[in-house]
Coordinates of C-alpha atoms and ligand atoms in Angstrom, one line a residue:
X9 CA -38.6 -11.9 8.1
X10 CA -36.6 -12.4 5.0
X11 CA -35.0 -9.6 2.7
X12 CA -34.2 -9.9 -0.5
X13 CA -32.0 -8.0 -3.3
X14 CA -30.3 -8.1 -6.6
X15 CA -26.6 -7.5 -5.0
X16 CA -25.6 -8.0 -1.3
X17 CA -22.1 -6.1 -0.3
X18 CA -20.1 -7.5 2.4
X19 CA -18.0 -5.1 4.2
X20 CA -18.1 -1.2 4.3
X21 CA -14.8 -0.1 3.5
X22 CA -13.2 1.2 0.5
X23 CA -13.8 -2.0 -1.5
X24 CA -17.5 -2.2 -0.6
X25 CA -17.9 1.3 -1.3
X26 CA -17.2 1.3 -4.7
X27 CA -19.1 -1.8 -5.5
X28 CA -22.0 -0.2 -3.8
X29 CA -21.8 2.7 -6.5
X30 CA -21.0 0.1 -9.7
X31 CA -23.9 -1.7 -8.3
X32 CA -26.3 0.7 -7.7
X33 CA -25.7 2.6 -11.5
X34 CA -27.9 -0.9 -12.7
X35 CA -30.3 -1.5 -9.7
X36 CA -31.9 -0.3 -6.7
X37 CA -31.9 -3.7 -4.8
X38 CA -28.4 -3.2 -3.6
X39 CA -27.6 -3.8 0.3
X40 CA -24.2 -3.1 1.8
X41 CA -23.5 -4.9 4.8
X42 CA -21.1 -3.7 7.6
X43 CA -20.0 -5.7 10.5
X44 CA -18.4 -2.8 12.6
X45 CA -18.4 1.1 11.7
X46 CA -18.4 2.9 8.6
X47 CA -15.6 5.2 7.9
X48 CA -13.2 2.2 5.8
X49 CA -9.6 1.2 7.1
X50 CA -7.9 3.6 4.9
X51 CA -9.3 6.7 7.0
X52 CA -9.9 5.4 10.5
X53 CA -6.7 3.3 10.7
X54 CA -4.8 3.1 7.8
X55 CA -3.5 5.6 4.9
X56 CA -4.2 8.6 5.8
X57 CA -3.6 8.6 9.6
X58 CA -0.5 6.4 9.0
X59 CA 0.8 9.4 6.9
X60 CA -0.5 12.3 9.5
X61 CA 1.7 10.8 12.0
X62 CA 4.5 10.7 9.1
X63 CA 4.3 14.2 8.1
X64 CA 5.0 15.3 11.7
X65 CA 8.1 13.1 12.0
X66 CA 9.0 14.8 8.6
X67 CA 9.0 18.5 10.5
X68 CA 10.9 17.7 13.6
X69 CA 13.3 16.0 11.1
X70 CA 13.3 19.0 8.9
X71 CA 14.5 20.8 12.1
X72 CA 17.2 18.5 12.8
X73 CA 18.3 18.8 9.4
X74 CA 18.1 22.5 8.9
X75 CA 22.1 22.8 10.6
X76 CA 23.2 21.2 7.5
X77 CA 22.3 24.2 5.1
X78 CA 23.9 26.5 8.1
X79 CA 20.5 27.2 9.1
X80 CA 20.7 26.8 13.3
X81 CA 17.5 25.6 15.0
X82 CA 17.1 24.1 18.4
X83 CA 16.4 20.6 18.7
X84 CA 13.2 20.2 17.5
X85 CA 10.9 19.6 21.4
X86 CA 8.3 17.5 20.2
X87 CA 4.6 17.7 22.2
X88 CA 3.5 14.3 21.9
X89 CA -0.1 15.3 22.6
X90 CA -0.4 18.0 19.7
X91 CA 1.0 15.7 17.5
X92 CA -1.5 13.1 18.6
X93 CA -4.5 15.6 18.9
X94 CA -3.6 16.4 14.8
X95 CA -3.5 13.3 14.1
X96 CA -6.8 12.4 15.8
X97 CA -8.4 15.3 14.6
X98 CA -7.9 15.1 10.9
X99 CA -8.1 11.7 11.0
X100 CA -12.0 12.1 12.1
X101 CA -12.0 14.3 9.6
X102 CA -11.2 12.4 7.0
X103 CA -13.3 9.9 8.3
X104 CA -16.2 11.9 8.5
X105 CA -16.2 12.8 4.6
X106 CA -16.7 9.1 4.4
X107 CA -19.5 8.9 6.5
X108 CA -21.2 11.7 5.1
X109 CA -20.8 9.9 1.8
X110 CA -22.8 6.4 3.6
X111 CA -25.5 8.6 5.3
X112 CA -26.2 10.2 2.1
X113 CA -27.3 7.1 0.5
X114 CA -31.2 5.2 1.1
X115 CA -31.1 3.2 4.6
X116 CA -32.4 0.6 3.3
X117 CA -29.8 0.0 1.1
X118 CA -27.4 -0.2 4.2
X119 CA -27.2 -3.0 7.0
X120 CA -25.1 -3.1 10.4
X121 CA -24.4 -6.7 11.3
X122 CA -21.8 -9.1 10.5
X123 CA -22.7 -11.5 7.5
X124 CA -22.3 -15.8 7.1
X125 CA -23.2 -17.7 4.5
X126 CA -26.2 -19.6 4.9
X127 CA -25.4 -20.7 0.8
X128 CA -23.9 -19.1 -2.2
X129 CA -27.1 -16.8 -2.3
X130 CA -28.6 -16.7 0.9
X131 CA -26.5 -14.8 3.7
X132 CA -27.3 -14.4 7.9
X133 CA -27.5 -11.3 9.5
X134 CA -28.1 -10.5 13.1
X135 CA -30.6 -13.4 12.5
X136 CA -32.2 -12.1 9.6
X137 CA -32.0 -14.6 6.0
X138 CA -30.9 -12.0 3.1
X139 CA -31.5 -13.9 -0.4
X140 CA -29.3 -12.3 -3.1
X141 CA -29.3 -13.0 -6.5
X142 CA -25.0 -12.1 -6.4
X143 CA -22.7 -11.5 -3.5
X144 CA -19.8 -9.5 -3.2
X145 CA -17.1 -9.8 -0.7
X146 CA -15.6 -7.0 0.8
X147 CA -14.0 -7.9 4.1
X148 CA -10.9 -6.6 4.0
X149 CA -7.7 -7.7 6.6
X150 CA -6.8 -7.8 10.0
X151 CA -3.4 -7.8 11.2
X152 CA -1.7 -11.3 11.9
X153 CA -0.8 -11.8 15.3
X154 CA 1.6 -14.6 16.1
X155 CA -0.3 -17.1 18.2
X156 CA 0.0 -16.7 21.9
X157 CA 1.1 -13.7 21.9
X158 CA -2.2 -11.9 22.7
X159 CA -2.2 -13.9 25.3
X160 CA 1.4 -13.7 27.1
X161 CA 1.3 -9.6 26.2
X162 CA -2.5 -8.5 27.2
X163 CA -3.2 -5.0 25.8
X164 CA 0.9 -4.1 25.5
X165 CA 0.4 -5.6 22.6
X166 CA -1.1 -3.2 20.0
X167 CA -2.1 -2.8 16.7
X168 CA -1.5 -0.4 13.9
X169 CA -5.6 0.5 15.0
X170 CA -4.7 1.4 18.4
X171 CA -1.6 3.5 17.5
X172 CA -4.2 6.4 16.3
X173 CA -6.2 7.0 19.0
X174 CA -3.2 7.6 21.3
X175 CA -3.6 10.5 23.2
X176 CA 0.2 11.2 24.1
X177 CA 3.1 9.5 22.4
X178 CA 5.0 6.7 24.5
X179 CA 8.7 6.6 25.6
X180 CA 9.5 3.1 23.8
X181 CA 7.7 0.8 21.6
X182 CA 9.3 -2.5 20.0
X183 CA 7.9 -2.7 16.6
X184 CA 7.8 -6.1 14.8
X185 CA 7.8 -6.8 11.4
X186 CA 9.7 -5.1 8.5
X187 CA 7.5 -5.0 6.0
X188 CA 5.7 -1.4 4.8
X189 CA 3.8 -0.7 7.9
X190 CA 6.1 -1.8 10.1
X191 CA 9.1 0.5 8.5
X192 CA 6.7 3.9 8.3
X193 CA 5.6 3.6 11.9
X194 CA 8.5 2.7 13.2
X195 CA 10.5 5.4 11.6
X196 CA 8.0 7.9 12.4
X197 CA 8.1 7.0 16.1
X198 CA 11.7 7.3 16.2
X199 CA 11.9 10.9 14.8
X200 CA 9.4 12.2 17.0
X201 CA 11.2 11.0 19.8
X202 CA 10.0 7.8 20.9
X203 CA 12.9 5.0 21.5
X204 CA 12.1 2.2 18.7
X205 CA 13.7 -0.7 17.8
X206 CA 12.5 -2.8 14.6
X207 CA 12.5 -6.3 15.1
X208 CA 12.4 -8.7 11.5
X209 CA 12.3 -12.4 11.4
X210 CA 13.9 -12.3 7.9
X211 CA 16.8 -9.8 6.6
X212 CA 14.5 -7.8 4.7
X213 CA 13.5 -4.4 4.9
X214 CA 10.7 -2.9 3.5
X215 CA 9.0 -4.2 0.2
X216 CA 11.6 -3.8 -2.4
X217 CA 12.6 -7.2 -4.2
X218 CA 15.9 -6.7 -6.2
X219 CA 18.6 -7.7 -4.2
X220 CA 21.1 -5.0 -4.7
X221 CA 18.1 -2.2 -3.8
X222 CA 17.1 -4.7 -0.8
X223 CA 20.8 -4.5 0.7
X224 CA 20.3 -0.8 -0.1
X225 CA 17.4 -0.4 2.0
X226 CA 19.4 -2.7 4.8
X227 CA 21.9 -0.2 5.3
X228 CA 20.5 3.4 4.9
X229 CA 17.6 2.6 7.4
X230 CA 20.1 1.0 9.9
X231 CA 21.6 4.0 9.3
X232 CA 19.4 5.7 11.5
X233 CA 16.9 3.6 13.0
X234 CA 18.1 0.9 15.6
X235 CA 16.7 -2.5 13.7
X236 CA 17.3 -5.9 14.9
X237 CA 16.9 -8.6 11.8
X238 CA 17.3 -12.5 11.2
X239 CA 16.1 -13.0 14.5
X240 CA 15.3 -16.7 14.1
X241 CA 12.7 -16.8 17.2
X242 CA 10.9 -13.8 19.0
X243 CA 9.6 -14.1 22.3
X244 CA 8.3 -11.5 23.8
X245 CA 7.4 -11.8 27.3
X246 CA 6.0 -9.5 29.6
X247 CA 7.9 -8.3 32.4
X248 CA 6.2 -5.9 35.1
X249 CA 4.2 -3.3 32.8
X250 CA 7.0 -3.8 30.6
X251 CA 7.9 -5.6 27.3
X252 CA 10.5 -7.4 27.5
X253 CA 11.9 -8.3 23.9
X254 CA 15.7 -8.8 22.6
X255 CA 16.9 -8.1 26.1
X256 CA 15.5 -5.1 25.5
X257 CA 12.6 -3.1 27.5
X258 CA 9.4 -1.1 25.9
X259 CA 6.3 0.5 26.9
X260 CA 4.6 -1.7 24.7
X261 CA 4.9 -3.8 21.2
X262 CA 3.5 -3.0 17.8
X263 CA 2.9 -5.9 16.1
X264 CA 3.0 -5.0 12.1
X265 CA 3.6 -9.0 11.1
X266 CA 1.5 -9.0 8.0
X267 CA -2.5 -9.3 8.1
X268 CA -4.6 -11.6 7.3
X269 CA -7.9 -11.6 5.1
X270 CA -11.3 -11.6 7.0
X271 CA -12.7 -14.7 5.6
X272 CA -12.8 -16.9 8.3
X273 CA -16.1 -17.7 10.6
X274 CA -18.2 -16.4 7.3
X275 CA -19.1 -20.2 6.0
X276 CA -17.6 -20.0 3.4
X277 CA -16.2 -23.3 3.6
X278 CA -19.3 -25.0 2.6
X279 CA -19.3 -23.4 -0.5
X280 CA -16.3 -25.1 -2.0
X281 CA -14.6 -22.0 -3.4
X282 CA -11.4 -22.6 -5.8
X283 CA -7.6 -21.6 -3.9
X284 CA -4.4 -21.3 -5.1
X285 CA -1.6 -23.5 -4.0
X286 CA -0.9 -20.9 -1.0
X287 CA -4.6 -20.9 0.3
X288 CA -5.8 -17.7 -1.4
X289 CA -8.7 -17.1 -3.1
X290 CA -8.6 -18.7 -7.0
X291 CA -10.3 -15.6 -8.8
X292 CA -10.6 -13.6 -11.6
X293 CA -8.8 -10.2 -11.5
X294 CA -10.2 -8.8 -14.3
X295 CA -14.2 -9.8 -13.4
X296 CA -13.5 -10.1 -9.6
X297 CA -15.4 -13.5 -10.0
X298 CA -14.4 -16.5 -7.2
X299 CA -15.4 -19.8 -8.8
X300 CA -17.9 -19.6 -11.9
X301 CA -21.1 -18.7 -9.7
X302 CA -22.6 -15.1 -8.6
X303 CA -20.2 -14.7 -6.0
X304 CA -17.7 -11.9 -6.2
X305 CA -14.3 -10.7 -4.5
X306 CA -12.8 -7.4 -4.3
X307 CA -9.9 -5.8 -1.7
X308 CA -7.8 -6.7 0.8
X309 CA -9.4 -10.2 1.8
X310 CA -8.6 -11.1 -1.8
X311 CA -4.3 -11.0 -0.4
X312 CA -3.3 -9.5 -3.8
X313 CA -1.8 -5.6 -3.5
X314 CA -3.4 -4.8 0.0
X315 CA -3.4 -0.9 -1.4
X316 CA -6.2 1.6 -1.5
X317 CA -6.6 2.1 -5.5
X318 CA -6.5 -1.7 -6.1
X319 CA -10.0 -2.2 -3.5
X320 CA -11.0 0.9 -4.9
X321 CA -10.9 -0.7 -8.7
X322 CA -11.5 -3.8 -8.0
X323 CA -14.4 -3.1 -5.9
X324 CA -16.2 -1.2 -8.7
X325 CA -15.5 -4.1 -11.1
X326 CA -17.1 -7.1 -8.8
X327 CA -19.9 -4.5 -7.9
X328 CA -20.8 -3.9 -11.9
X329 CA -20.9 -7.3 -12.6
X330 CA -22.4 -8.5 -9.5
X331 CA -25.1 -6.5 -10.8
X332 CA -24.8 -7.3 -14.0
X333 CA -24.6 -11.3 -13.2
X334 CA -25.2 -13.7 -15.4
X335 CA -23.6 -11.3 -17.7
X336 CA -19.9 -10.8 -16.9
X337 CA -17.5 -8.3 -18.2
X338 CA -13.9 -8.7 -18.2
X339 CA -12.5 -5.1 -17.8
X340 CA -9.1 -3.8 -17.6
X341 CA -6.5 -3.4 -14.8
X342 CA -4.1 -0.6 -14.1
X343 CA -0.4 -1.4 -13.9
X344 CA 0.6 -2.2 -10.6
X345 CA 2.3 1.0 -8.2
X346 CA 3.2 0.8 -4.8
X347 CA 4.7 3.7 -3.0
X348 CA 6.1 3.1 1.2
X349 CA 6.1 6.7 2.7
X350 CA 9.3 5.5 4.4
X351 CA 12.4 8.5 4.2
X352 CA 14.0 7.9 1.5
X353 CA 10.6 6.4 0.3
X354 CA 10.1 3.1 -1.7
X355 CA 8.5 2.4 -5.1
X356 CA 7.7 -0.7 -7.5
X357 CA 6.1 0.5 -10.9
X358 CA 5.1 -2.5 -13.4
X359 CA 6.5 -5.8 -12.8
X360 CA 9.0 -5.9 -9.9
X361 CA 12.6 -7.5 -10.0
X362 CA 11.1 -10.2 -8.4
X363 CA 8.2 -10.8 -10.8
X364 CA 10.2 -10.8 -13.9
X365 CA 12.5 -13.4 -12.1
X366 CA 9.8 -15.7 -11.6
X367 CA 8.6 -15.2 -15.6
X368 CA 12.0 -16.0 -16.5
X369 CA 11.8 -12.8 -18.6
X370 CA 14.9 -11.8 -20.3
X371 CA 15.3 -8.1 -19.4
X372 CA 18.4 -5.9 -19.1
X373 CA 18.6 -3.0 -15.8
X374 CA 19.5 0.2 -16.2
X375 CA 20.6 2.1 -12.7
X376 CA 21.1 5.2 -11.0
X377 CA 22.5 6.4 -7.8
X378 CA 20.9 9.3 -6.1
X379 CA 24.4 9.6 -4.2
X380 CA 25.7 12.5 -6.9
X381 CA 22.5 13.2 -8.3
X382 CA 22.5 17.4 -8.7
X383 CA 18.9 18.4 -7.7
X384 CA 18.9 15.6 -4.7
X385 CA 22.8 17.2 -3.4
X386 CA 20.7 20.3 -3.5
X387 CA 18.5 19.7 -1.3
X388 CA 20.2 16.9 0.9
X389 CA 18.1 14.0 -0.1
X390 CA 20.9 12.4 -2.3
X391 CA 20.6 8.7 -0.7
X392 CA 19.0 5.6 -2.4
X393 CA 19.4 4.2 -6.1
X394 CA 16.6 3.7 -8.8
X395 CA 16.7 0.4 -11.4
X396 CA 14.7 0.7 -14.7
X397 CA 14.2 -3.0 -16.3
X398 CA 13.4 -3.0 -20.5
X399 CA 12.6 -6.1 -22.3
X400 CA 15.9 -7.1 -23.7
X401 CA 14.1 -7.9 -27.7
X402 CA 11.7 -4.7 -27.8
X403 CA 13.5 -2.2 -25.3
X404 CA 9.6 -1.8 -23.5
X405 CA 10.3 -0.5 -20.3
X406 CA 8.7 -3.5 -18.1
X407 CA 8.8 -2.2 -14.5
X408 CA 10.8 -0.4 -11.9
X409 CA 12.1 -0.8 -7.9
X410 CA 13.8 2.5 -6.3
X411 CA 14.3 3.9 -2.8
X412 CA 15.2 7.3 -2.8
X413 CA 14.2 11.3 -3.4
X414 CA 10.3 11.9 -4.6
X415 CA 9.8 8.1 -5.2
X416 CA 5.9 8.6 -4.6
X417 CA 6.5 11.0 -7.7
X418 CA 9.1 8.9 -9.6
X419 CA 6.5 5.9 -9.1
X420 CA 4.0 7.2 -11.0
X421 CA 5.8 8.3 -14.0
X422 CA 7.1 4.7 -14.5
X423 CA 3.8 2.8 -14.0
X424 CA 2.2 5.4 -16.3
X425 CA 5.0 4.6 -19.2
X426 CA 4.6 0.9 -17.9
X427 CA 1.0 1.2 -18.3
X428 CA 1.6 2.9 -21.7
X429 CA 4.0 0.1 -23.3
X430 CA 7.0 3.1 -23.5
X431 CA 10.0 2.2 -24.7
X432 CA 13.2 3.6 -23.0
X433 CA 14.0 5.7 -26.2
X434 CA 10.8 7.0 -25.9
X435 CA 10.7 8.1 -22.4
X436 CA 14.2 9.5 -23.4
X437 CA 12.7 11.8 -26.3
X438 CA 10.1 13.0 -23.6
X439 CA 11.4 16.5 -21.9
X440 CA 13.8 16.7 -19.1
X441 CA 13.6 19.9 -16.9
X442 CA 16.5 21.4 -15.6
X443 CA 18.0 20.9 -12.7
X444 CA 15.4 18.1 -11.1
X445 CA 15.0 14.7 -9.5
X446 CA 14.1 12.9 -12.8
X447 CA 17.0 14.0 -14.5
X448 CA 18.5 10.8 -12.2
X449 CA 15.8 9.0 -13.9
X450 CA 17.2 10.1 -17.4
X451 CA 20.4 8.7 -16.4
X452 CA 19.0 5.3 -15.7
X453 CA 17.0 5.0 -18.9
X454 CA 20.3 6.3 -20.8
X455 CA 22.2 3.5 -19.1
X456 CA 19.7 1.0 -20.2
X457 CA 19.1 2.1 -23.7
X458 CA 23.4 1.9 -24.5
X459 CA 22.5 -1.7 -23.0
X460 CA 20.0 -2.4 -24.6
X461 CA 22.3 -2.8 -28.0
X462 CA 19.0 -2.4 -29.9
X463 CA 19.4 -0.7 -33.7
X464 CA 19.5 3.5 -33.6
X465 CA 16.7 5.0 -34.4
X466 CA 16.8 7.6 -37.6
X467 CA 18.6 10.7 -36.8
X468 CA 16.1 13.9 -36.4
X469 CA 17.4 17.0 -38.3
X470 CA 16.6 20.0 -37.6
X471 CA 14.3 21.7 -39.9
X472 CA 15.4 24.8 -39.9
X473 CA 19.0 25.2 -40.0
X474 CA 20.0 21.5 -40.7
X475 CA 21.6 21.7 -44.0
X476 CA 21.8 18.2 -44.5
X477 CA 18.1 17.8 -44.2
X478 CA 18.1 20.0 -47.4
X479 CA 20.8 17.8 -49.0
X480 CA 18.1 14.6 -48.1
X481 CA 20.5 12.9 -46.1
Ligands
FAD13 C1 -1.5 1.2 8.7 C2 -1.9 1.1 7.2 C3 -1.5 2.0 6.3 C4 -1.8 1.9 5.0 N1 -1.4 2.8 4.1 C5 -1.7 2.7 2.8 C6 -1.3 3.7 1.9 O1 -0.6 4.7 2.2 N2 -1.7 3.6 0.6 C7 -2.5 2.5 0.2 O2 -2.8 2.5 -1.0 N3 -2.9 1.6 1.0 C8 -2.6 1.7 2.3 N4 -3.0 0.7 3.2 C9 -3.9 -0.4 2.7 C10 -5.3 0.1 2.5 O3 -5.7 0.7 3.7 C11 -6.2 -1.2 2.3 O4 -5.7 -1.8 1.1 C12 -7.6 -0.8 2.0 O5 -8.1 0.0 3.1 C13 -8.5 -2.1 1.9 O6 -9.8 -1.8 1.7 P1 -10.9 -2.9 1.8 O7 -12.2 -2.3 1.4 O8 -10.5 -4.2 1.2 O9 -11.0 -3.2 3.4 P2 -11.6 -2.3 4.6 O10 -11.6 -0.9 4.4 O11 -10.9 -2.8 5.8 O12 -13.2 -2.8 4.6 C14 -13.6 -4.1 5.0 C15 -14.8 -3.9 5.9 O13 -15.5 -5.2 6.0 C16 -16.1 -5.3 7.3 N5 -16.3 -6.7 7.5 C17 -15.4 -7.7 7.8 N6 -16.1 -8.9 7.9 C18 -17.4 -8.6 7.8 C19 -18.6 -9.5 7.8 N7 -18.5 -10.8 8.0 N8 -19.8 -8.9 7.6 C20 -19.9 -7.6 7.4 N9 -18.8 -6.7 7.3 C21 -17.6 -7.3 7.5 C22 -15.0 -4.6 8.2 O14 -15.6 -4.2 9.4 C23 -14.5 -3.5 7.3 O15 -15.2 -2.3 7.6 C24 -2.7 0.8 4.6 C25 -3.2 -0.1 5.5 C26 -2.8 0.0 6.8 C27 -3.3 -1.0 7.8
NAD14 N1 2.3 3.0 1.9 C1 1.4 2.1 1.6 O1 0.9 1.9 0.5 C2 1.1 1.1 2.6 C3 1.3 1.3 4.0 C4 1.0 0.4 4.9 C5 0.4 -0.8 4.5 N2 0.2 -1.1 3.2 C6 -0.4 -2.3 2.8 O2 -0.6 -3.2 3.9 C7 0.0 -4.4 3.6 C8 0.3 -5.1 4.9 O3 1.5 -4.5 5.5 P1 2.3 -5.2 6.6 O4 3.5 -4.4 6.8 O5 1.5 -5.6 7.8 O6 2.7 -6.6 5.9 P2 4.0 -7.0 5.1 O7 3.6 -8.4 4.6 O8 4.4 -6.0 4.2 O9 5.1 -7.2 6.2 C9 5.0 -8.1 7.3 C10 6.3 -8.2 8.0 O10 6.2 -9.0 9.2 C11 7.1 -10.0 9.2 N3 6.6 -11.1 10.0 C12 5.6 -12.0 9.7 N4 5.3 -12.9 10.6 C13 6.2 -12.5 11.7 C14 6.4 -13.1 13.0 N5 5.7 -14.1 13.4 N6 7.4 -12.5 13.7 C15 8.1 -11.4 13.2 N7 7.9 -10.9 12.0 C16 7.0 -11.5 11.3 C17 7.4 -10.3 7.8 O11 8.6 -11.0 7.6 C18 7.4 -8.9 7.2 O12 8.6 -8.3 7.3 C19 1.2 -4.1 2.7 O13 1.6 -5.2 2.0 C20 0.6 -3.0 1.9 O14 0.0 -3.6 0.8 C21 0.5 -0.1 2.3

């Protein structure tokens, strides 16, 4: 038997999703394919259990840190198996909201089977030909595992995936790779007790680019997790039930080295599809068209900001104009923010250091230390440093890197006034409370603007006691 439809989806997650809904707004005929179980990475194995496990590192530390306002706790004695039980339990949670949202839409609009190409239109599943008049594809990532290692390590190798349905926490776990999921698990682990090391091929830390807030990063997270870097070969081996890894013994090894799009074994091969120079897909942000046919892209398994709102956005464009196809609309992207839930945590708002780099913009920086910052002295998260960049001719605030106090907060102001095409004089004439975090901000943008050397802008008198207003100077 052969099925047919105006839009076929491939992949459930949050990508799929939202093309689903975009789809379905202009037909009926929409069918959302899923290879393995509903419930997206996000909820299952990503965001939000990733930051369950965070939050309860963030009370034992809390704990630890109370002696330093004079406030005396015991060390914090942490039940591995109430923290995992949380974890697990919100997380299906969390995931069930998501199935509820799947069962509530038509079963025949939904499909359990993994998807190849047949041709651009016509797809396989479980056996069964599927002619589309557009495809969209939603695969997401996998993480990258170094080859052979699988094989050398068995199942003491893990995944972020497997980390959440522990049932106990471990003694030790070697984590590898620095990059965001690597840091937030790995620090997590350590402060609820587990012995971690963090092993990095490279000397970076974490996904900030400008290399004075890189070497930042460096040193307050070797301040208190044990990290090995620039270690020019790893070679894990295992040793009894034991990793053994840096002459150094674990339970078992996380392997956080990156992922990789699910894109292989689909035949898409055949189908000729434009790459860039590094192998990924060629496509069309703002239509979430790859190549100039029906076929559409959206998420993760396009390798461009692996984040939640990005699938989520660009899912609901490639969905609209799948089903929309031959008639494409190019529609807007939001400015890019991304946010590590490390401690201090990470953000890049607009065009990183690295990015304007690469254009060969000419922009000036403006920077603050959170060291003396009041509000963060206050409350005893005064580490980490924040760097504003302006366009040096218009004094448009371009983008911002930081690592420090309420940077998930920070973040978003500075994407919005990114997003907004703010100059720094006039995020400065927006209202500063009194004593808070963002004053630091203030002090970055005040730095930047004397920089900046751009003309004054008219003094403001007051109305209503200025005297020289009345004199019309
Ligand atoms: C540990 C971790 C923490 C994260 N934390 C954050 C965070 O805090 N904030 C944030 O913004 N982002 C975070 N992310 C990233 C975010 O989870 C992803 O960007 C997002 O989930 C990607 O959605 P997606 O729809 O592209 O992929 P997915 O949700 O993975 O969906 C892809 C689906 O396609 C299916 N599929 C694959 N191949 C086929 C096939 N051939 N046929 C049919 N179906 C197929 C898969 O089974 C899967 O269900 C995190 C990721 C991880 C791993
Ligand atoms: N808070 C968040 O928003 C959040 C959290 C987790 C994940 N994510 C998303 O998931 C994406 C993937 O995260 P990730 O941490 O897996 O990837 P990543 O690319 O950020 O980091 C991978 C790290 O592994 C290292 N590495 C690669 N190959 C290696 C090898 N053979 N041996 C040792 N080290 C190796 C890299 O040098 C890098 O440090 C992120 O880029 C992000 O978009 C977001």
């Amino acid at each position: 038997m052969r099925l047919s439809c105006d839009v076929a989806i491939i992949g459930g997650g949050t990508a799929g999703m939202a093309a689903y809904r975009a789809a379905r707004v202009h037909t009926d005929q929409v069918l959302l394919i899923e290879a393995d179980r509903f419930g997206t990475t996000c909820a299952r194995v990503g965001c939000m259990p990733s930051k369950l496990l965070i939050a309860a590192a963030d009370a034992a530390q809390a704990v630890r840190d109370a002696h330093r306002f004079g406030v005396n706790a015991e060390a914090p004695r942490i039940d591995g198996k109430a923290v995992m039980q949380r974890v697990r339990s919100e997380r299906d949670r969390f995931v069930g909201f998501v199935l509820n949202t799947v069962d509530g839409w038509p079963e025949n609009t939904r499909l359990n089977g993994r998807a190849r190409f047949i041709d651009a239109r016509t797809l396989e599943v479980n056996g069964q030909r599927i002619d589309a008049k557009a495809v969209v594809v939603a695969t997401g990532s996998r993480p990258r595992i170094p080859p052979g290692w699988r094989a050398r390590l068995g199942d003491k190798l893990i995944v972020n995936d497997d980390v959440f349905d522990w049932t106990d926490l471990p003694h030790s776990v070697a984590v590898v790779g620095a990059g965001v999921i690597g840091l937030e698990l790995a620090l997590a682990l350590h402060r609820l007790g587990v012995r971690v090391r963090l092993f990095a091929r490279g000397s970076r830390v974490g996904p900030v680019t400008d290399p004075e807030l890189q070497a930042l990063a460096r040193h307050l997270f070797a301040e208190e997790l044990p990290m090995t870097l620039d270690c020019a070969t790893l070679d894990p081996v295992l040793e009894g039930d034991q990793v053994l890894i840096g002459g150094e013994r674990f339970d078992t090894l996380l392997c956080a080295a990156g992922r990789q799009p699910n894109l292989d074994d689909m035949g898409l091969e055949a189908l000729q599809l434009p790459h860039d120079a590094d192998g990924r897909p060629q496509i069309d942000r703002h239509t979430g068209q790859w190549g100039g046919g029906a076929l559409f892209i959206a998420g993760d398994a396009t390798q461009e900001h692996a984040l939640l709102h990005e699938a989520s956005d660009a899912g609901r464009i490639a969905g609209d104009n799948a089903a929309r196809w031959p008639h494409v609309h190019h529609r807007p992207r939001r400015t890019p923010l991304a946010v590590a839930f490390s401690d201090p945590q990470i953000a890049i708002a607009g065009a990183s250091h690295a990015d304007l780099t690469a254009a060969g913009t000419a922009f000036d920086t403006g920077r603050v230390s959170f060291a003396d910052q009041g509000r963060s002295r206050v409350m005893l998260v005064n580490r980490g440093a924040l760097h504003v960049y302006a366009d040096q001719a218009s004094g448009r605030l371009l983008g911002a890197e930081m690592i420090g106090p309420a940077a998930e907060h920070l973040g978003h102001l500075l994407a919005w006034s990114v997003q907004r095409g703010d100059t720094v004089q006039q995020m400065l004439d927006c209202p500063f409370y009194h004593p808070v975090i963002e004053e630091g901000l203030r002090t970055a943008l005040r730095q930047l603007q004397s920089d900046l050397h751009l003309p004054s802008p008219p003094i403001e008198h007051c109305l209503d006691c200025d005297t020289s207003a009345e004199a019309g100077a």
